[in-house]
């Protein structure tokens, strides 16, 4: 059996094709059942996210052509379209790939943590469908362990690589106990939604949303348990917040130096952290002139994000070395299992031949044949059965003029001439 990975991801295919080959939760069940019926497939896992669709199978299809045809047939797509935008990896390359994927090294955002949960879900779905046996169970459990080590032993996920996350991380540096702080979010678009998500993950509960359209603010506030203000109410309530993060489509600043200065006086000069993620700016740059106001713009955060990406690239190099070793450890285990299977098969075949020859000898004795003649015939047949395949293998090695193979076989058969070579 060969371990294969057939995939399409953000590096190899446009989003239009990635959408066509994606699996919904309902179609995933059908797909796993279909793969189970595919001739030669022993185990399979399907990983399907917005950026990738990957099939991992243990099969007797070394080229991946059967798998490629199955994927094109399942989604009713031209096989050439998939072939031209996909990749097929086998054996140790496939092992390294699944470990890289689960560790976030193959993601659109280097080091993103969500993919590990998605791979775990894919494994769980496959196991529930009866598509996981001992080999894949070992592979994926080992992969999860490696991904955890990558995250704990390197800095791959330690630094913010989005401006929304960077804003929240900066807030943590300025305010030691972030969950106790009050936050005003100005705007209700996608960027503010991401900021709100990161704040909730950090345990912040005192939140308010101010927006030009109250209905949009209420929709976001409902998911956060937050208060709602109109933009015109911001000057009145600004004093109540330690952190202000703004991202609107306004063409003019919404928060001026005078407004912040008044709020700081009302706060008795308790510091205020302001983040302006908008272009054009929502907060006047002159706010930075105020002693107790800490203003960061989107450009400031982009510099932080770029530096953090560089740090992640360094961490990724450390992670690659870890994965290289761990993939090698898995392949060593797999090869040891194969050798165990070979030994078992060899012994079973030898014992079956022995039993057959002994039974024939007993039958001959029961018929009254001479015991010495029966024993000699039995010994001859047993010796011939054991030596014949080995003799053919030795001849084959000699025909290929491979001294190393011949020497190895001689040592394995405990032939004195070859055994003594080890000590020369």
Short mmCIF file of C-alpha atoms in Angstrom, two decimals, residues 48-371:
data_model
loop_
_atom_site.label_atom_id
_atom_site.label_comp_id
_atom_site.label_asym_id
_atom_site.label_seq_id
_atom_site.Cartn_x
_atom_site.Cartn_y
_atom_site.Cartn_z
CA UNK A 48 -11.58 20.59 3.02
CA UNK A 49 -11.30 24.29 3.97
CA UNK A 50 -11.73 27.59 2.13
CA UNK A 51 -8.09 27.46 1.04
CA UNK A 52 -7.57 23.75 0.35
CA UNK A 53 -9.09 20.39 -0.50
CA UNK A 54 -6.78 17.45 0.17
CA UNK A 55 -7.32 13.70 0.01
CA UNK A 56 -5.06 11.46 2.07
CA UNK A 57 -5.36 7.77 1.21
CA UNK A 58 -3.60 4.51 1.84
CA UNK A 59 -4.02 2.74 -1.49
CA UNK A 60 -2.42 0.52 -4.13
CA UNK A 61 -2.35 3.45 -6.58
CA UNK A 62 1.22 4.79 -6.68
CA UNK A 63 0.53 7.41 -9.39
CA UNK A 64 -2.61 8.92 -7.89
CA UNK A 65 -4.49 8.61 -11.18
CA UNK A 66 -7.34 6.60 -9.63
CA UNK A 67 -7.75 9.24 -6.95
CA UNK A 68 -7.62 12.06 -9.50
CA UNK A 69 -10.34 10.39 -11.58
CA UNK A 70 -12.46 9.80 -8.47
CA UNK A 71 -12.25 13.49 -7.49
CA UNK A 72 -13.15 14.70 -10.99
CA UNK A 73 -16.05 12.23 -11.24
CA UNK A 74 -17.39 13.08 -7.78
CA UNK A 75 -17.52 16.81 -8.54
CA UNK A 76 -18.33 16.31 -12.26
CA UNK A 77 -15.29 18.30 -13.36
CA UNK A 78 -12.82 17.95 -16.23
CA UNK A 79 -9.99 15.73 -15.00
CA UNK A 80 -7.41 17.86 -16.82
CA UNK A 81 -8.55 20.99 -15.01
CA UNK A 82 -7.90 19.30 -11.68
CA UNK A 83 -4.65 17.66 -12.81
CA UNK A 84 -3.24 21.00 -14.01
CA UNK A 85 -3.99 22.72 -10.69
CA UNK A 86 -3.20 20.01 -8.16
CA UNK A 87 -0.31 18.11 -6.61
CA UNK A 88 0.25 14.44 -5.76
CA UNK A 89 2.67 13.46 -3.01
CA UNK A 90 3.55 9.97 -1.85
CA UNK A 91 5.08 8.19 1.14
CA UNK A 92 7.49 10.40 3.18
CA UNK A 93 6.63 13.51 1.09
CA UNK A 94 2.95 12.99 1.94
CA UNK A 95 3.82 12.54 5.63
CA UNK A 96 5.85 15.77 5.71
CA UNK A 97 3.02 17.58 3.93
CA UNK A 98 0.26 16.66 6.37
CA UNK A 99 2.55 17.63 9.25
CA UNK A 100 3.29 21.00 7.59
CA UNK A 101 -0.41 21.59 6.96
CA UNK A 102 -1.43 20.78 10.54
CA UNK A 103 1.38 23.00 11.88
CA UNK A 104 0.25 26.02 9.83
CA UNK A 105 3.35 26.08 7.63
CA UNK A 106 1.36 25.66 4.42
CA UNK A 107 -1.36 28.18 5.28
CA UNK A 108 -2.19 31.46 3.57
CA UNK A 109 -1.24 33.17 6.84
CA UNK A 110 1.92 31.47 8.08
CA UNK A 111 1.41 29.83 11.45
CA UNK A 112 -2.36 30.31 11.70
CA UNK A 113 -3.72 27.97 14.39
CA UNK A 114 -7.22 27.15 13.03
CA UNK A 115 -5.97 24.55 10.54
CA UNK A 116 -4.99 22.09 13.28
CA UNK A 117 -8.59 21.97 14.48
CA UNK A 118 -9.79 21.51 10.90
CA UNK A 119 -7.42 18.57 10.33
CA UNK A 120 -8.56 17.02 13.63
CA UNK A 121 -12.18 17.39 12.49
CA UNK A 122 -11.35 15.73 9.16
CA UNK A 123 -9.70 12.84 11.00
CA UNK A 124 -12.74 12.50 13.28
CA UNK A 125 -15.14 12.46 10.32
CA UNK A 126 -13.07 9.77 8.58
CA UNK A 127 -12.88 7.66 11.73
CA UNK A 128 -16.65 7.91 12.19
CA UNK A 129 -17.06 6.72 8.59
CA UNK A 130 -14.86 3.69 9.21
CA UNK A 131 -12.00 4.95 7.03
CA UNK A 132 -9.27 4.93 9.71
CA UNK A 133 -7.25 1.82 10.51
CA UNK A 134 -4.09 1.37 12.56
CA UNK A 135 -1.69 3.00 10.09
CA UNK A 136 -3.66 6.24 9.62
CA UNK A 137 -4.49 6.34 13.31
CA UNK A 138 -0.75 6.31 14.04
CA UNK A 139 -0.03 8.87 11.29
CA UNK A 140 -2.61 11.44 12.38
CA UNK A 141 -2.01 11.06 16.11
CA UNK A 142 1.69 11.57 15.43
CA UNK A 143 0.84 14.57 13.23
CA UNK A 144 -1.23 16.21 15.98
CA UNK A 145 1.62 15.69 18.43
CA UNK A 146 4.11 17.27 16.00
CA UNK A 147 1.83 20.28 15.38
CA UNK A 148 1.57 20.88 19.13
CA UNK A 149 5.34 20.68 19.46
CA UNK A 150 5.80 23.17 16.60
CA UNK A 151 3.51 25.61 18.41
CA UNK A 152 5.11 25.12 21.83
CA UNK A 153 8.78 24.78 20.81
CA UNK A 154 8.94 27.54 18.16
CA UNK A 155 7.65 31.11 17.88
CA UNK A 156 5.47 30.27 14.85
CA UNK A 157 2.27 31.54 16.49
CA UNK A 158 3.65 34.02 18.99
CA UNK A 159 3.37 37.22 16.97
CA UNK A 160 0.43 39.08 15.46
CA UNK A 161 0.19 38.93 11.67
CA UNK A 162 -3.05 40.89 11.11
CA UNK A 163 -3.65 44.52 12.02
CA UNK A 164 -6.77 43.54 14.00
CA UNK A 165 -4.84 41.06 16.13
CA UNK A 166 -1.85 43.42 16.40
CA UNK A 167 -4.15 46.13 17.80
CA UNK A 168 -5.35 43.82 20.57
CA UNK A 169 -1.83 42.59 21.32
CA UNK A 170 -0.65 46.19 21.67
CA UNK A 171 -3.50 46.87 24.07
CA UNK A 172 -2.29 43.95 26.19
CA UNK A 173 1.17 45.53 26.40
CA UNK A 174 -0.20 48.89 27.54
CA UNK A 175 -2.81 47.54 29.96
CA UNK A 176 -1.61 44.62 32.08
CA UNK A 177 -5.11 43.40 32.95
CA UNK A 178 -6.89 43.68 29.61
CA UNK A 179 -10.11 41.81 30.63
CA UNK A 180 -10.82 44.56 33.19
CA UNK A 181 -10.59 47.36 30.62
CA UNK A 182 -13.44 49.06 28.76
CA UNK A 183 -13.30 49.22 24.95
CA UNK A 184 -15.14 51.42 22.44
CA UNK A 185 -15.29 50.10 18.88
CA UNK A 186 -16.05 52.79 16.30
CA UNK A 187 -17.44 51.23 13.14
CA UNK A 188 -19.11 47.88 12.52
CA UNK A 189 -17.36 46.49 9.44
CA UNK A 190 -15.28 43.37 8.94
CA UNK A 191 -12.12 44.79 10.55
CA UNK A 192 -13.97 45.82 13.71
CA UNK A 193 -15.67 42.41 13.83
CA UNK A 194 -12.22 40.77 13.81
CA UNK A 195 -11.00 43.12 16.54
CA UNK A 196 -14.10 42.29 18.60
CA UNK A 197 -13.48 38.57 18.17
CA UNK A 198 -9.88 38.90 19.40
CA UNK A 199 -11.00 41.04 22.36
CA UNK A 200 -13.57 38.44 23.40
CA UNK A 201 -10.90 35.74 23.18
CA UNK A 202 -8.82 37.83 25.60
CA UNK A 203 -11.70 37.95 28.06
CA UNK A 204 -12.80 41.58 27.51
CA UNK A 205 -16.47 41.98 28.42
CA UNK A 206 -17.03 45.72 28.76
CA UNK A 207 -17.58 46.67 25.13
CA UNK A 208 -19.50 49.31 23.21
CA UNK A 209 -20.05 49.78 19.47
CA UNK A 210 -20.58 53.18 17.86
CA UNK A 211 -21.63 53.38 14.22
CA UNK A 212 -23.33 55.67 11.76
CA UNK A 213 -25.94 52.98 11.06
CA UNK A 214 -27.40 51.94 14.40
CA UNK A 215 -28.94 48.71 13.04
CA UNK A 216 -25.48 47.47 11.92
CA UNK A 217 -24.02 48.37 15.32
CA UNK A 218 -26.85 46.51 17.09
CA UNK A 219 -26.26 43.39 15.01
CA UNK A 220 -22.59 43.30 16.05
CA UNK A 221 -23.30 44.35 19.64
CA UNK A 222 -25.78 41.49 20.05
CA UNK A 223 -23.04 38.90 19.47
CA UNK A 224 -20.76 40.67 21.96
CA UNK A 225 -23.17 41.66 24.70
CA UNK A 226 -22.09 45.25 24.02
CA UNK A 227 -23.69 48.71 24.35
CA UNK A 228 -24.62 50.69 21.23
CA UNK A 229 -24.03 54.38 20.47
CA UNK A 230 -24.49 56.62 17.48
CA UNK A 231 -21.42 58.51 16.25
CA UNK A 232 -22.89 61.73 17.64
CA UNK A 233 -22.87 60.16 21.14
CA UNK A 234 -19.13 59.36 21.05
CA UNK A 235 -17.95 62.75 22.51
CA UNK A 236 -20.28 62.29 25.49
CA UNK A 237 -19.15 58.73 26.32
CA UNK A 238 -15.49 58.79 25.25
CA UNK A 239 -14.35 59.38 28.86
CA UNK A 240 -15.75 55.97 29.87
CA UNK A 241 -13.31 53.95 27.77
CA UNK A 242 -9.69 52.94 28.28
CA UNK A 243 -9.30 51.71 24.71
CA UNK A 244 -10.76 53.13 21.49
CA UNK A 245 -10.37 51.24 18.20
CA UNK A 246 -11.81 52.83 15.07
CA UNK A 247 -12.30 51.66 11.49
CA UNK A 248 -14.96 53.43 9.42
CA UNK A 249 -15.32 54.64 5.83
CA UNK A 250 -15.58 58.29 6.90
CA UNK A 251 -13.73 60.79 4.71
CA UNK A 252 -13.10 63.11 7.67
CA UNK A 253 -11.76 62.45 11.19
CA UNK A 254 -14.46 61.49 13.70
CA UNK A 255 -12.36 61.91 16.85
CA UNK A 256 -10.36 65.12 17.23
CA UNK A 257 -7.65 66.31 19.56
CA UNK A 258 -10.04 68.53 21.51
CA UNK A 259 -12.52 65.69 22.06
CA UNK A 260 -9.80 63.40 23.43
CA UNK A 261 -8.28 66.16 25.54
CA UNK A 262 -11.65 66.81 27.20
CA UNK A 263 -12.16 63.08 27.83
CA UNK A 264 -8.69 62.79 29.42
CA UNK A 265 -9.48 65.66 31.82
CA UNK A 266 -12.74 63.94 32.79
CA UNK A 267 -10.73 60.74 33.34
CA UNK A 268 -8.33 62.70 35.58
CA UNK A 269 -5.56 61.94 33.10
CA UNK A 270 -5.92 58.17 33.26
CA UNK A 271 -4.24 56.94 30.05
CA UNK A 272 -6.23 56.19 26.92
CA UNK A 273 -5.10 53.86 24.12
CA UNK A 274 -6.42 54.70 20.64
CA UNK A 275 -5.98 52.66 17.45
CA UNK A 276 -6.93 54.10 14.07
CA UNK A 277 -7.31 51.33 11.50
CA UNK A 278 -9.07 53.54 8.95
CA UNK A 279 -7.81 55.02 5.69
CA UNK A 280 -8.48 58.00 5.53
CA UNK A 281 -7.91 58.46 9.26
CA UNK A 282 -10.74 58.45 11.80
CA UNK A 283 -8.63 60.02 14.58
CA UNK A 284 -6.68 63.28 14.20
CA UNK A 285 -2.91 62.70 14.27
CA UNK A 286 -2.56 65.62 16.72
CA UNK A 287 -4.04 63.36 19.44
CA UNK A 288 -0.52 61.93 19.75
CA UNK A 289 0.59 65.28 21.19
CA UNK A 290 -1.46 64.62 24.33
CA UNK A 291 0.65 63.17 27.14
CA UNK A 292 -1.78 60.47 28.30
CA UNK A 293 -3.05 59.42 24.86
CA UNK A 294 -1.31 56.62 22.98
CA UNK A 295 -2.33 56.70 19.31
CA UNK A 296 -1.36 54.04 16.77
CA UNK A 297 -2.30 54.15 13.08
CA UNK A 298 -2.69 51.36 10.55
CA UNK A 299 0.81 52.18 9.24
CA UNK A 300 2.30 51.66 12.71
CA UNK A 301 0.59 48.29 12.95
CA UNK A 302 1.66 47.24 9.46
CA UNK A 303 5.29 47.71 10.51
CA UNK A 304 4.65 45.48 13.52
CA UNK A 305 2.90 42.88 11.35
CA UNK A 306 5.77 42.85 8.83
CA UNK A 307 8.35 42.37 11.57
CA UNK A 308 6.27 39.60 13.09
CA UNK A 309 5.97 37.86 9.72
CA UNK A 310 9.75 37.90 9.48
CA UNK A 311 9.94 36.37 12.97
CA UNK A 312 7.48 33.67 11.89
CA UNK A 313 9.61 32.90 8.85
CA UNK A 314 12.56 32.23 11.16
CA UNK A 315 10.35 30.08 13.40
CA UNK A 316 9.11 28.20 10.32
CA UNK A 317 12.68 27.15 9.52
CA UNK A 318 12.98 25.63 13.01
CA UNK A 319 9.60 23.93 12.53
CA UNK A 320 10.70 22.45 9.20
CA UNK A 321 13.68 20.76 10.89
CA UNK A 322 11.39 19.32 13.57
CA UNK A 323 8.96 18.01 10.95
CA UNK A 324 11.78 16.50 8.88
CA UNK A 325 12.90 14.43 11.86
CA UNK A 326 9.40 13.46 12.99
CA UNK A 327 8.38 12.42 9.47
CA UNK A 328 11.50 10.25 9.34
CA UNK A 329 10.56 8.67 12.68
CA UNK A 330 7.09 7.84 11.35
CA UNK A 331 8.46 6.30 8.13
CA UNK A 332 10.92 4.21 10.20
CA UNK A 333 7.99 2.92 12.24
CA UNK A 334 6.00 2.20 9.08
CA UNK A 335 8.88 0.28 7.51
CA UNK A 336 9.33 -1.73 10.73
CA UNK A 337 5.64 -2.66 10.55
CA UNK A 338 6.09 -3.79 6.95
CA UNK A 339 9.08 -5.96 7.94
CA UNK A 340 6.98 -7.50 10.72
CA UNK A 341 4.29 -8.31 8.16
CA UNK A 342 6.86 -9.83 5.79
CA UNK A 343 8.31 -12.03 8.55
CA UNK A 344 4.80 -13.12 9.56
CA UNK A 345 3.90 -13.99 5.96
CA UNK A 346 7.21 -15.81 5.45
CA UNK A 347 6.73 -17.89 8.59
CA UNK A 348 3.09 -18.66 7.75
CA UNK A 349 4.06 -19.79 4.26
CA UNK A 350 6.90 -21.98 5.60
CA UNK A 351 4.66 -23.60 8.23
CA UNK A 352 1.92 -24.21 5.65
CA UNK A 353 4.43 -25.94 3.35
CA UNK A 354 5.73 -27.99 6.31
CA UNK A 355 2.22 -29.06 7.33
CA UNK A 356 1.35 -30.05 3.75
CA UNK A 357 4.51 -32.15 3.36
CA UNK A 358 4.09 -33.81 6.77
CA UNK A 359 0.47 -34.70 6.02
CA UNK A 360 1.49 -36.32 2.74
CA UNK A 361 4.22 -38.25 4.53
CA UNK A 362 1.72 -39.50 7.15
CA UNK A 363 -0.60 -40.61 4.35
CA UNK A 364 2.23 -42.54 2.73
CA UNK A 365 3.10 -44.22 6.03
CA UNK A 366 -0.56 -45.12 6.51
CA UNK A 367 -0.48 -46.78 3.09
CA UNK A 368 2.41 -48.98 4.33
CA UNK A 369 5.27 -47.37 2.41
CA UNK A 370 8.81 -47.81 3.71
CA UNK A 371 9.41 -45.40 6.59
#
